[in-house]
PDB file of C-alpha atoms in Angstrom:
ATOM      1  CA  MET R   1      92.437  94.669  95.242  1.00 63.00           C
ATOM      2  CA  GLN R   2      89.670  92.268  94.328  1.00 74.00           C
ATOM      3  CA  ARG R   3      86.489  92.334  96.376  1.00 80.00           C
ATOM      4  CA  LYS R   4      86.962  88.724  97.512  1.00 79.00           C
ATOM      5  CA  ALA R   5      90.448  89.487  98.803  1.00 81.00           C
ATOM      6  CA  ARG R   6      89.147  92.499 100.726  1.00 84.00           C
ATOM      7  CA  GLU R   7      86.410  90.364 102.242  1.00 87.00           C
ATOM      8  CA  ARG R   8      89.028  87.782 103.234  1.00 85.00           C
ATOM      9  CA  VAL R   9      90.960  90.440 105.135  1.00 86.00           C
ATOM     10  CA  MET R  10      87.884  91.675 106.960  1.00 84.00           C
ATOM     11  CA  ARG R  11      86.991  88.106 108.002  1.00 88.00           C
ATOM     12  CA  ASN R  12      90.473  87.406 109.321  1.00 87.00           C
ATOM     13  CA  ILE R  13      91.325  90.730 110.944  1.00 95.00           C
ATOM     14  CA  THR R  14      88.709  91.720 113.463  1.00 95.00           C
ATOM     15  CA  GLU R  15      89.039  93.867 116.572  1.00 96.00           C
ATOM     16  CA  ARG R  16      90.309  90.746 118.357  1.00 96.00           C
ATOM     17  CA  GLU R  17      93.307  90.386 116.011  1.00 97.00           C
ATOM     18  CA  ILE R  18      94.056  94.108 116.103  1.00 97.00           C
ATOM     19  CA  THR R  19      93.942  94.123 119.907  1.00 98.00           C
ATOM     20  CA  ALA R  20      96.211  91.049 120.084  1.00 98.00           C
ATOM     21  CA  TYR R  21      98.706  92.622 117.664  1.00 98.00           C
ATOM     22  CA  GLN R  22      98.813  95.868 119.618  1.00 98.00           C
ATOM     23  CA  ARG R  23      99.088  94.004 122.947  1.00 98.00           C
ATOM     24  CA  ASP R  24     101.516  91.192 122.092  1.00 98.00           C
ATOM     25  CA  GLY R  25     103.365  92.536 119.064  1.00 98.00           C
ATOM     26  CA  ALA R  26     102.817  89.305 117.112  1.00 98.00           C
ATOM     27  CA  ILE R  27      99.904  87.233 115.798  1.00 98.00           C
ATOM     28  CA  CYS R  28      99.390  84.354 113.366  1.00 98.00           C
ATOM     29  CA  LEU R  29      96.715  84.584 110.674  1.00 97.00           C
ATOM     30  CA  ARG R  30      95.751  81.009 109.862  1.00 97.00           C
ATOM     31  CA  GLN R  31      95.248  80.093 106.181  1.00 96.00           C
ATOM     32  CA  PHE R  32      95.211  83.726 105.119  1.00 97.00           C
ATOM     33  CA  LEU R  33      96.787  83.210 101.677  1.00 97.00           C
ATOM     34  CA  THR R  34      95.418  81.299  98.696  1.00 96.00           C
ATOM     35  CA  HIS R  35      97.138  78.590  96.676  1.00 96.00           C
ATOM     36  CA  ASP R  36      97.667  81.031  93.787  1.00 96.00           C
ATOM     37  CA  GLU R  37      99.295  83.603  96.076  1.00 97.00           C
ATOM     38  CA  LEU R  38     101.639  80.976  97.515  1.00 98.00           C
ATOM     39  CA  SER R  39     102.512  79.838  93.980  1.00 98.00           C
ATOM     40  CA  LEU R  40     103.506  83.409  93.121  1.00 97.00           C
ATOM     41  CA  LEU R  41     105.816  83.474  96.118  1.00 98.00           C
ATOM     42  CA  GLN R  42     107.325  80.100  95.299  1.00 98.00           C
ATOM     43  CA  ASP R  43     108.126  81.266  91.772  1.00 98.00           C
ATOM     44  CA  GLY R  44     109.612  84.470  93.147  1.00 98.00           C
ATOM     45  CA  ILE R  45     111.746  82.670  95.725  1.00 98.00           C
ATOM     46  CA  GLU R  46     113.119  80.172  93.227  1.00 98.00           C
ATOM     47  CA  ARG R  47     113.974  82.977  90.799  1.00 98.00           C
ATOM     48  CA  ASN R  48     115.662  84.879  93.640  1.00 98.00           C
ATOM     49  CA  LEU R  49     117.697  81.824  94.676  1.00 98.00           C
ATOM     50  CA  ALA R  50     118.749  81.185  91.074  1.00 98.00           C
ATOM     51  CA  ALA R  51     120.085  84.737  90.754  1.00 97.00           C
ATOM     52  CA  PRO R  52     120.735  86.338  94.163  1.00 97.00           C
ATOM     53  CA  SER R  53     121.304  90.080  94.278  1.00 97.00           C
ATOM     54  CA  ALA R  54     124.517  91.757  95.394  1.00 97.00           C
ATOM     55  CA  ARG R  55     122.795  92.237  98.772  1.00 97.00           C
ATOM     56  CA  ALA R  56     122.470  88.491  99.406  1.00 97.00           C
ATOM     57  CA  LYS R  57     124.485  86.942 102.220  1.00 95.00           C
ATOM     58  CA  ILE R  58     125.143  83.568 103.795  1.00 95.00           C
ATOM     59  CA  ALA R  59     124.022  83.697 107.431  1.00 93.00           C
ATOM     60  CA  SER R  60     125.243  80.260 108.507  1.00 93.00           C
ATOM     61  CA  LYS R  61     128.758  79.221 109.493  1.00 92.00           C
ATOM     62  CA  PRO R  62     131.086  77.342 107.114  1.00 93.00           C
ATOM     63  CA  ASP R  63     130.868  74.166 109.199  1.00 94.00           C
ATOM     64  CA  ASP R  64     127.067  74.132 109.209  1.00 95.00           C
ATOM     65  CA  PRO R  65     125.811  71.031 107.370  1.00 95.00           C
ATOM     66  CA  GLY R  66     122.970  73.130 105.948  1.00 95.00           C
ATOM     67  CA  LEU R  67     122.813  76.640 104.537  1.00 95.00           C
ATOM     68  CA  PHE R  68     121.036  79.826 105.588  1.00 96.00           C
ATOM     69  CA  ILE R  69     120.799  82.420 102.815  1.00 97.00           C
ATOM     70  CA  GLU R  70     119.197  85.857 102.970  1.00 97.00           C
ATOM     71  CA  ASP R  71     118.510  88.465 100.317  1.00 98.00           C
ATOM     72  CA  PHE R  72     116.861  91.885 100.441  1.00 98.00           C
ATOM     73  CA  CYS R  73     115.033  94.510  98.399  1.00 98.00           C
ATOM     74  CA  ASN R  74     114.281  92.588  95.204  1.00 98.00           C
ATOM     75  CA  TRP R  75     110.664  93.584  94.557  1.00 98.00           C
ATOM     76  CA  GLN R  76     111.561  95.912  91.686  1.00 98.00           C
ATOM     77  CA  SER R  77     113.445  93.235  89.739  1.00 98.00           C
ATOM     78  CA  ASN R  78     111.396  90.175  90.702  1.00 98.00           C
ATOM     79  CA  GLU R  79     108.014  90.287  88.986  1.00 98.00           C
ATOM     80  CA  PHE R  80     106.582  87.537  91.195  1.00 98.00           C
ATOM     81  CA  TYR R  81     107.447  89.400  94.389  1.00 98.00           C
ATOM     82  CA  GLN R  82     106.041  92.593  92.925  1.00 98.00           C
ATOM     83  CA  ARG R  83     102.761  90.973  91.944  1.00 98.00           C
ATOM     84  CA  PHE R  84     102.407  89.356  95.355  1.00 98.00           C
ATOM     85  CA  ILE R  85     103.029  92.593  97.240  1.00 98.00           C
ATOM     86  CA  PHE R  86     100.719  94.710  95.107  1.00 97.00           C
ATOM     87  CA  GLU R  87      97.974  92.216  94.237  1.00 95.00           C
ATOM     88  CA  SER R  88      97.576  90.134  97.403  1.00 96.00           C
ATOM     89  CA  PRO R  89      95.823  91.497 100.533  1.00 96.00           C
ATOM     90  CA  VAL R  90      98.966  91.609 102.698  1.00 97.00           C
ATOM     91  CA  ALA R  91      99.315  95.411 102.630  1.00 97.00           C
ATOM     92  CA  MET R  92      95.713  95.863 103.734  1.00 97.00           C
ATOM     93  CA  ALA R  93      96.225  93.353 106.534  1.00 97.00           C
ATOM     94  CA  ALA R  94      99.285  95.255 107.724  1.00 98.00           C
ATOM     95  CA  GLY R  95      97.460  98.586 107.576  1.00 97.00           C
ATOM     96  CA  LEU R  96      94.613  97.342 109.728  1.00 97.00           C
ATOM     97  CA  LEU R  97      96.917  95.733 112.289  1.00 98.00           C
ATOM     98  CA  MET R  98      99.074  98.819 112.707  1.00 98.00           C
ATOM     99  CA  GLN R  99      95.975 101.053 112.693  1.00 98.00           C
ATOM    100  CA  SER R 100      97.330 103.218 109.924  1.00 98.00           C
ATOM    101  CA  ARG R 101      95.660 105.100 107.099  1.00 98.00           C
ATOM    102  CA  ILE R 102      98.237 103.746 104.657  1.00 98.00           C
ATOM    103  CA  SER R 103     100.565 100.787 104.159  1.00 98.00           C
ATOM    104  CA  ARG R 104     103.851 101.882 102.594  1.00 98.00           C
ATOM    105  CA  LEU R 105     106.241  99.173 101.388  1.00 98.00           C
ATOM    106  CA  TYR R 106     109.558  99.229 103.271  1.00 98.00           C
ATOM    107  CA  HIS R 107     111.353  96.198 101.866  1.00 98.00           C
ATOM    108  CA  ASP R 108     111.206  92.499 101.090  1.00 98.00           C
ATOM    109  CA  HIS R 109     113.465  89.926 102.729  1.00 98.00           C
ATOM    110  CA  LEU R 110     114.159  86.357 101.645  1.00 98.00           C
ATOM    111  CA  LEU R 111     115.154  83.874 104.383  1.00 98.00           C
ATOM    112  CA  VAL R 112     115.885  80.294 103.315  1.00 98.00           C
ATOM    113  CA  LYS R 113     117.217  77.595 105.622  1.00 97.00           C
ATOM    114  CA  GLU R 114     118.107  74.499 103.656  1.00 97.00           C
ATOM    115  CA  PRO R 115     117.785  70.986 105.181  1.00 96.00           C
ATOM    116  CA  ASN R 116     119.889  70.295 108.292  1.00 95.00           C
ATOM    117  CA  THR R 117     120.756  73.938 108.939  1.00 96.00           C
ATOM    118  CA  ARG R 118     121.924  74.169 112.554  1.00 93.00           C
ATOM    119  CA  GLN R 119     122.145  77.957 112.565  1.00 91.00           C
ATOM    120  CA  ARG R 120     119.572  79.576 114.834  1.00 92.00           C
ATOM    121  CA  THR R 121     118.386  83.101 114.250  1.00 93.00           C
ATOM    122  CA  PRO R 122     119.348  84.715 117.584  1.00 93.00           C
ATOM    123  CA  TRP R 123     116.948  86.793 119.655  1.00 95.00           C
ATOM    124  CA  HIS R 124     116.775  90.356 118.391  1.00 94.00           C
ATOM    125  CA  GLN R 125     114.538  93.301 117.501  1.00 96.00           C
ATOM    126  CA  ASP R 126     114.439  94.434 113.867  1.00 96.00           C
ATOM    127  CA  GLN R 127     113.881  98.172 114.125  1.00 97.00           C
ATOM    128  CA  PRO R 128     117.290  99.065 115.654  1.00 94.00           C
ATOM    129  CA  TYR R 129     118.939  97.714 112.474  1.00 93.00           C
ATOM    130  CA  TYR R 130     116.804 100.008 110.300  1.00 97.00           C
ATOM    131  CA  ASN R 131     116.829 103.660 109.216  1.00 97.00           C
ATOM    132  CA  ILE R 132     113.363 104.522 110.512  1.00 98.00           C
ATOM    133  CA  GLU R 133     111.666 105.985 113.580  1.00 97.00           C
ATOM    134  CA  GLY R 134     108.029 105.633 114.600  1.00 98.00           C
ATOM    135  CA  TRP R 135     105.522 103.165 115.976  1.00 98.00           C
ATOM    136  CA  GLN R 136     103.214 102.113 113.121  1.00 98.00           C
ATOM    137  CA  ASN R 137     104.915  99.238 111.349  1.00 98.00           C
ATOM    138  CA  CYS R 138     104.267  95.598 110.500  1.00 98.00           C
ATOM    139  CA  SER R 139     106.393  92.722 109.213  1.00 98.00           C
ATOM    140  CA  LEU R 140     104.797  89.678 107.620  1.00 98.00           C
ATOM    141  CA  TRP R 141     106.708  86.372 107.810  1.00 98.00           C
ATOM    142  CA  ILE R 142     105.368  84.009 105.160  1.00 98.00           C
ATOM    143  CA  PRO R 143     106.711  80.444 104.846  1.00 98.00           C
ATOM    144  CA  ILE R 144     105.855  78.470 101.727  1.00 98.00           C
ATOM    145  CA  ASP R 145     106.963  75.238 103.434  1.00 97.00           C
ATOM    146  CA  PRO R 146     105.506  73.661 106.578  1.00 97.00           C
ATOM    147  CA  VAL R 147     107.418  74.855 109.655  1.00 97.00           C
ATOM    148  CA  PRO R 148     107.235  72.753 112.832  1.00 95.00           C
ATOM    149  CA  ARG R 149     107.091  74.460 116.199  1.00 94.00           C
ATOM    150  CA  HIS R 150     110.784  73.830 117.011  1.00 92.00           C
ATOM    151  CA  SER R 151     111.900  75.624 113.825  1.00 94.00           C
ATOM    152  CA  THR R 152     109.391  78.431 113.754  1.00 96.00           C
ATOM    153  CA  LEU R 153     109.654  82.128 114.545  1.00 97.00           C
ATOM    154  CA  GLU R 154     109.175  82.849 118.264  1.00 98.00           C
ATOM    155  CA  PHE R 155     108.373  86.108 120.039  1.00 98.00           C
ATOM    156  CA  VAL R 156     108.475  87.597 123.509  1.00 98.00           C
ATOM    157  CA  ALA R 157     104.934  88.917 123.858  1.00 98.00           C
ATOM    158  CA  GLY R 158     104.770  92.622 124.696  1.00 98.00           C
ATOM    159  CA  SER R 159     108.471  93.304 124.087  1.00 97.00           C
ATOM    160  CA  HIS R 160     107.611  95.769 121.295  1.00 98.00           C
ATOM    161  CA  ARG R 161     106.683  98.231 124.031  1.00 96.00           C
ATOM    162  CA  GLY R 162     110.394  98.702 124.642  1.00 88.00           C
ATOM    163  CA  PRO R 163     113.083  99.392 125.405  1.00 93.00           C
ATOM    164  CA  TRP R 164     115.218  99.345 122.278  1.00 92.00           C
ATOM    165  CA  LEU R 165     118.003  96.788 122.787  1.00 88.00           C
ATOM    166  CA  MET R 166     121.493  96.642 121.299  1.00 90.00           C
ATOM    167  CA  PRO R 167     121.538  95.258 117.745  1.00 89.00           C
ATOM    168  CA  ARG R 168     124.496  92.969 117.163  1.00 89.00           C
ATOM    169  CA  SER R 169     125.821  91.057 114.163  1.00 83.00           C
ATOM    170  CA  PHE R 170     124.476  87.517 114.187  1.00 82.00           C
ATOM    171  CA  MET R 171     127.721  85.733 113.315  1.00 75.00           C
ATOM    172  CA  ASP R 172     130.218  87.458 115.658  1.00 78.00           C
ATOM    173  CA  ASN R 173     128.021  89.404 118.139  1.00 78.00           C
ATOM    174  CA  GLN R 174     129.531  92.790 117.287  1.00 83.00           C
ATOM    175  CA  ALA R 175     127.813  96.144 117.933  1.00 78.00           C
ATOM    176  CA  LYS R 176     128.034  97.583 114.420  1.00 75.00           C
ATOM    177  CA  TRP R 177     124.938  99.787 114.499  1.00 86.00           C
ATOM    178  CA  PHE R 178     124.762 101.704 117.777  1.00 87.00           C
ATOM    179  CA  PRO R 179     127.897 102.541 119.819  1.00 84.00           C
ATOM    180  CA  GLU R 180     128.784  99.930 122.439  1.00 86.00           C
ATOM    181  CA  GLY R 181     127.017 100.756 125.707  1.00 85.00           C
ATOM    182  CA  SER R 182     124.496 103.168 124.191  1.00 86.00           C
ATOM    183  CA  LEU R 183     121.651 100.625 124.427  1.00 89.00           C
ATOM    184  CA  ALA R 184     121.010  97.859 126.928  1.00 89.00           C
ATOM    185  CA  ASP R 185     121.994  94.366 125.845  1.00 92.00           C
ATOM    186  CA  LEU R 186     119.464  91.618 125.305  1.00 91.00           C
ATOM    187  CA  PRO R 187     118.879  89.294 128.249  1.00 93.00           C
ATOM    188  CA  ASP R 188     119.750  85.613 127.804  1.00 94.00           C
ATOM    189  CA  ILE R 189     116.248  84.511 126.904  1.00 96.00           C
ATOM    190  CA  GLU R 190     117.231  80.952 125.995  1.00 94.00           C
ATOM    191  CA  ALA R 191     118.738  80.414 129.442  1.00 94.00           C
ATOM    192  CA  ALA R 192     115.477  81.350 131.168  1.00 95.00           C
ATOM    193  CA  ARG R 193     112.701  80.644 128.671  1.00 96.00           C
ATOM    194  CA  ASP R 194     110.160  79.905 131.391  1.00 96.00           C
ATOM    195  CA  GLN R 195     110.498  83.489 132.630  1.00 97.00           C
ATOM    196  CA  TYR R 196     109.280  85.002 129.365  1.00 97.00           C
ATOM    197  CA  PRO R 197     105.860  84.954 127.640  1.00 98.00           C
ATOM    198  CA  ILE R 198     107.075  83.244 124.459  1.00 98.00           C
ATOM    199  CA  LEU R 199     104.722  82.928 121.492  1.00 98.00           C
ATOM    200  CA  GLY R 200     105.183  80.642 118.503  1.00 97.00           C
ATOM    201  CA  TRP R 201     103.136  78.564 116.102  1.00 98.00           C
ATOM    202  CA  ASP R 202     103.595  75.516 113.918  1.00 97.00           C
ATOM    203  CA  ILE R 203     103.016  76.764 110.401  1.00 97.00           C
ATOM    204  CA  THR R 204     101.131  75.345 107.448  1.00 98.00           C
ATOM    205  CA  PRO R 205     101.616  77.099 104.073  1.00 98.00           C
ATOM    206  CA  GLY R 206      98.943  79.782 103.849  1.00 97.00           C
ATOM    207  CA  ASP R 207      99.525  80.947 107.427  1.00 98.00           C
ATOM    208  CA  VAL R 208     101.029  84.412 107.887  1.00 98.00           C
ATOM    209  CA  VAL R 209     102.847  85.603 111.008  1.00 98.00           C
ATOM    210  CA  CYS R 210     102.560  89.363 111.569  1.00 98.00           C
ATOM    211  CA  PHE R 211     104.803  91.195 114.020  1.00 98.00           C
ATOM    212  CA  HIS R 212     105.973  94.621 115.131  1.00 98.00           C
ATOM    213  CA  MET R 213     109.538  95.553 114.230  1.00 98.00           C
ATOM    214  CA  LEU R 214     110.440  96.001 117.915  1.00 98.00           C
ATOM    215  CA  THR R 215     109.105  92.627 119.069  1.00 98.00           C
ATOM    216  CA  LEU R 216     111.926  90.382 120.264  1.00 98.00           C
ATOM    217  CA  HIS R 217     112.044  87.287 118.081  1.00 98.00           C
ATOM    218  CA  SER R 218     114.180  84.271 117.242  1.00 97.00           C
ATOM    219  CA  ALA R 219     113.971  81.100 115.140  1.00 96.00           C
ATOM    220  CA  GLY R 220     115.438  77.615 115.240  1.00 94.00           C
ATOM    221  CA  GLY R 221     117.322  75.703 112.591  1.00 94.00           C
ATOM    222  CA  THR R 222     115.915  72.979 110.370  1.00 94.00           C
ATOM    223  CA  VAL R 223     115.948  69.279 111.171  1.00 86.00           C
ATOM    224  CA  GLY R 224     116.128  66.490 108.612  1.00 86.00           C
ATOM    225  CA  PRO R 225     115.425  66.810 104.886  1.00 90.00           C
ATOM    226  CA  HIS R 226     113.014  69.731 105.084  1.00 89.00           C
ATOM    227  CA  ARG R 227     113.587  73.228 103.680  1.00 94.00           C
ATOM    228  CA  ARG R 228     112.291  76.405 105.264  1.00 97.00           C
ATOM    229  CA  ARG R 229     111.668  78.966 102.541  1.00 98.00           C
ATOM    230  CA  VAL R 230     110.302  82.234 103.876  1.00 98.00           C
ATOM    231  CA  PHE R 231     109.363  85.515 102.227  1.00 98.00           C
ATOM    232  CA  SER R 232     109.067  88.473 104.564  1.00 98.00           C
ATOM    233  CA  VAL R 233     107.577  91.813 103.536  1.00 98.00           C
ATOM    234  CA  ARG R 234     107.605  94.896 105.725  1.00 98.00           C
ATOM    235  CA  PHE R 235     105.226  97.830 105.750  1.00 98.00           C
ATOM    236  CA  LEU R 236     105.326 101.303 107.273  1.00 98.00           C
ATOM    237  CA  GLY R 237     102.413 103.329 108.577  1.00 98.00           C
ATOM    238  CA  ASP R 238     101.455 106.972 108.947  1.00 98.00           C
ATOM    239  CA  ASP R 239     103.929 107.999 111.658  1.00 98.00           C
ATOM    240  CA  ILE R 240     107.154 106.465 110.307  1.00 98.00           C
ATOM    241  CA  THR R 241     109.922 108.908 109.412  1.00 98.00           C
ATOM    242  CA  HIS R 242     113.426 108.653 107.996  1.00 98.00           C
ATOM    243  CA  ALA R 243     116.260 108.259 110.500  1.00 97.00           C
ATOM    244  CA  PRO R 244     119.593 108.472 108.650  1.00 96.00           C
ATOM    245  CA  ARG R 245     122.349 106.629 110.520  1.00 92.00           C
ATOM    246  CA  GLN R 246     126.106 107.110 110.655  1.00 88.00           C
ATOM    247  CA  TRP R 247     126.536 103.405 109.973  1.00 87.00           C
ATOM    248  CA  ILE R 248     125.330 100.940 107.339  1.00 90.00           C
ATOM    249  CA  THR R 249     121.830  99.785 108.155  1.00 94.00           C
ATOM    250  CA  SER R 250     120.447  96.338 107.334  1.00 93.00           C
ATOM    251  CA  PRO R 251     119.262  96.544 104.664  1.00 96.00           C
ATOM    252  CA  ALA R 252     121.220  99.507 103.374  1.00 95.00           C
ATOM    253  CA  PHE R 253     119.708 102.235 101.208  1.00 97.00           C
ATOM    254  CA  PRO R 254     122.827 103.932  99.789  1.00 95.00           C
ATOM    255  CA  GLY R 255     122.467 107.658  99.131  1.00 96.00           C
ATOM    256  CA  LEU R 256     118.978 107.896 100.606  1.00 97.00           C
ATOM    257  CA  GLU R 257     120.167 110.457 103.165  1.00 95.00           C
ATOM    258  CA  ASN R 258     120.871 112.823 100.240  1.00 95.00           C
ATOM    259  CA  GLU R 259     117.311 112.526  98.943  1.00 96.00           C
ATOM    260  CA  LEU R 260     115.224 112.218 102.099  1.00 97.00           C
ATOM    261  CA  PRO R 261     115.908 114.525 105.069  1.00 96.00           C
ATOM    262  CA  ALA R 262     115.979 113.288 108.630  1.00 97.00           C
ATOM    263  CA  GLN R 263     112.504 113.099 110.228  1.00 97.00           C
ATOM    264  CA  ALA R 264     110.832 113.316 106.809  1.00 98.00           C
ATOM    265  CA  PRO R 265     108.014 110.885 105.941  1.00 98.00           C
ATOM    266  CA  MET R 266     109.225 107.962 103.829  1.00 98.00           C
ATOM    267  CA  VAL R 267     107.897 109.484 100.598  1.00 98.00           C
ATOM    268  CA  HIS R 268     110.238 108.068  97.981  1.00 98.00           C
ATOM    269  CA  PRO R 269     109.972 105.741  94.950  1.00 97.00           C
ATOM    270  CA  LEU R 270     111.742 103.013  96.943  1.00 98.00           C
ATOM    271  CA  PHE R 271     108.834 102.975  99.378  1.00 98.00           C
ATOM    272  CA  PRO R 272     105.557 103.099  97.428  1.00 98.00           C
ATOM    273  CA  VAL R 273     102.155 103.257  99.122  1.00 98.00           C
ATOM    274  CA  VAL R 274     100.494  99.901  98.447  1.00 98.00           C
ATOM    275  CA  TRP R 275      97.223 100.359 100.335  1.00 97.00           C
ATOM    276  CA  VAL R 276      95.114 103.327 101.443  1.00 97.00           C
ATOM    277  CA  SER R 277      92.110 102.965 103.713  1.00 94.00           C
ATOM    278  CA  ALA R 278      88.750 103.836 102.204  1.00 81.00           C
TER     279      ALA R 278
END
């Protein structure tokens, strides 16, 4: 990483940001990325949209006037994503926030809501959908378009401290990951918003939202002619281990259970170490 990028991280991530991340499970780093870094992401997103992978899915209903498309795990085939992940300071930022010696890439995730997409992203935690155990993790949510407060990602501050809550499919609310009744269901946060410490920020391109994979979060749809193109990249820290599941995780890593034992560190070519502390 270039010296200037390292200095940028140290200016933006002080003890105050680390404390806020550990306390609330989500923070916003204002104007953390440069124009060149955002241009890399824009090129990567447009290439991804032009040729989605077999993992891509439509996450909005057929009668939605807009479109919500997601895709996963494209960093190896998308040179722009790969350059961004390995050349920008995002891995260092994640490492400092999760107080880890290393930042290991977990996966990338494209989330694009086209204009007039009604579909909300329902409240959920990410980690129950995954094949990992451990505390040191960090997701970065990076829009390349302005995102107004009503469409942005929101969080329940402190919810990363637990408990784990039942992961359900977004379209039909089915428990496809953990057996029904094995985890508590999410409360109806939208019905009682004033009872929860909800965080959220209007976003200008260059801002980066960082959050723990257990922090409850949700996002609105888009209004009017504006797109919401987001690249999310997720990092793992020192204590994360493999947790093979008896169901298909999201994203799926087919055959990984045959190569990486349960409770083993995530040492595998799919999950390279991107940053190591000095």
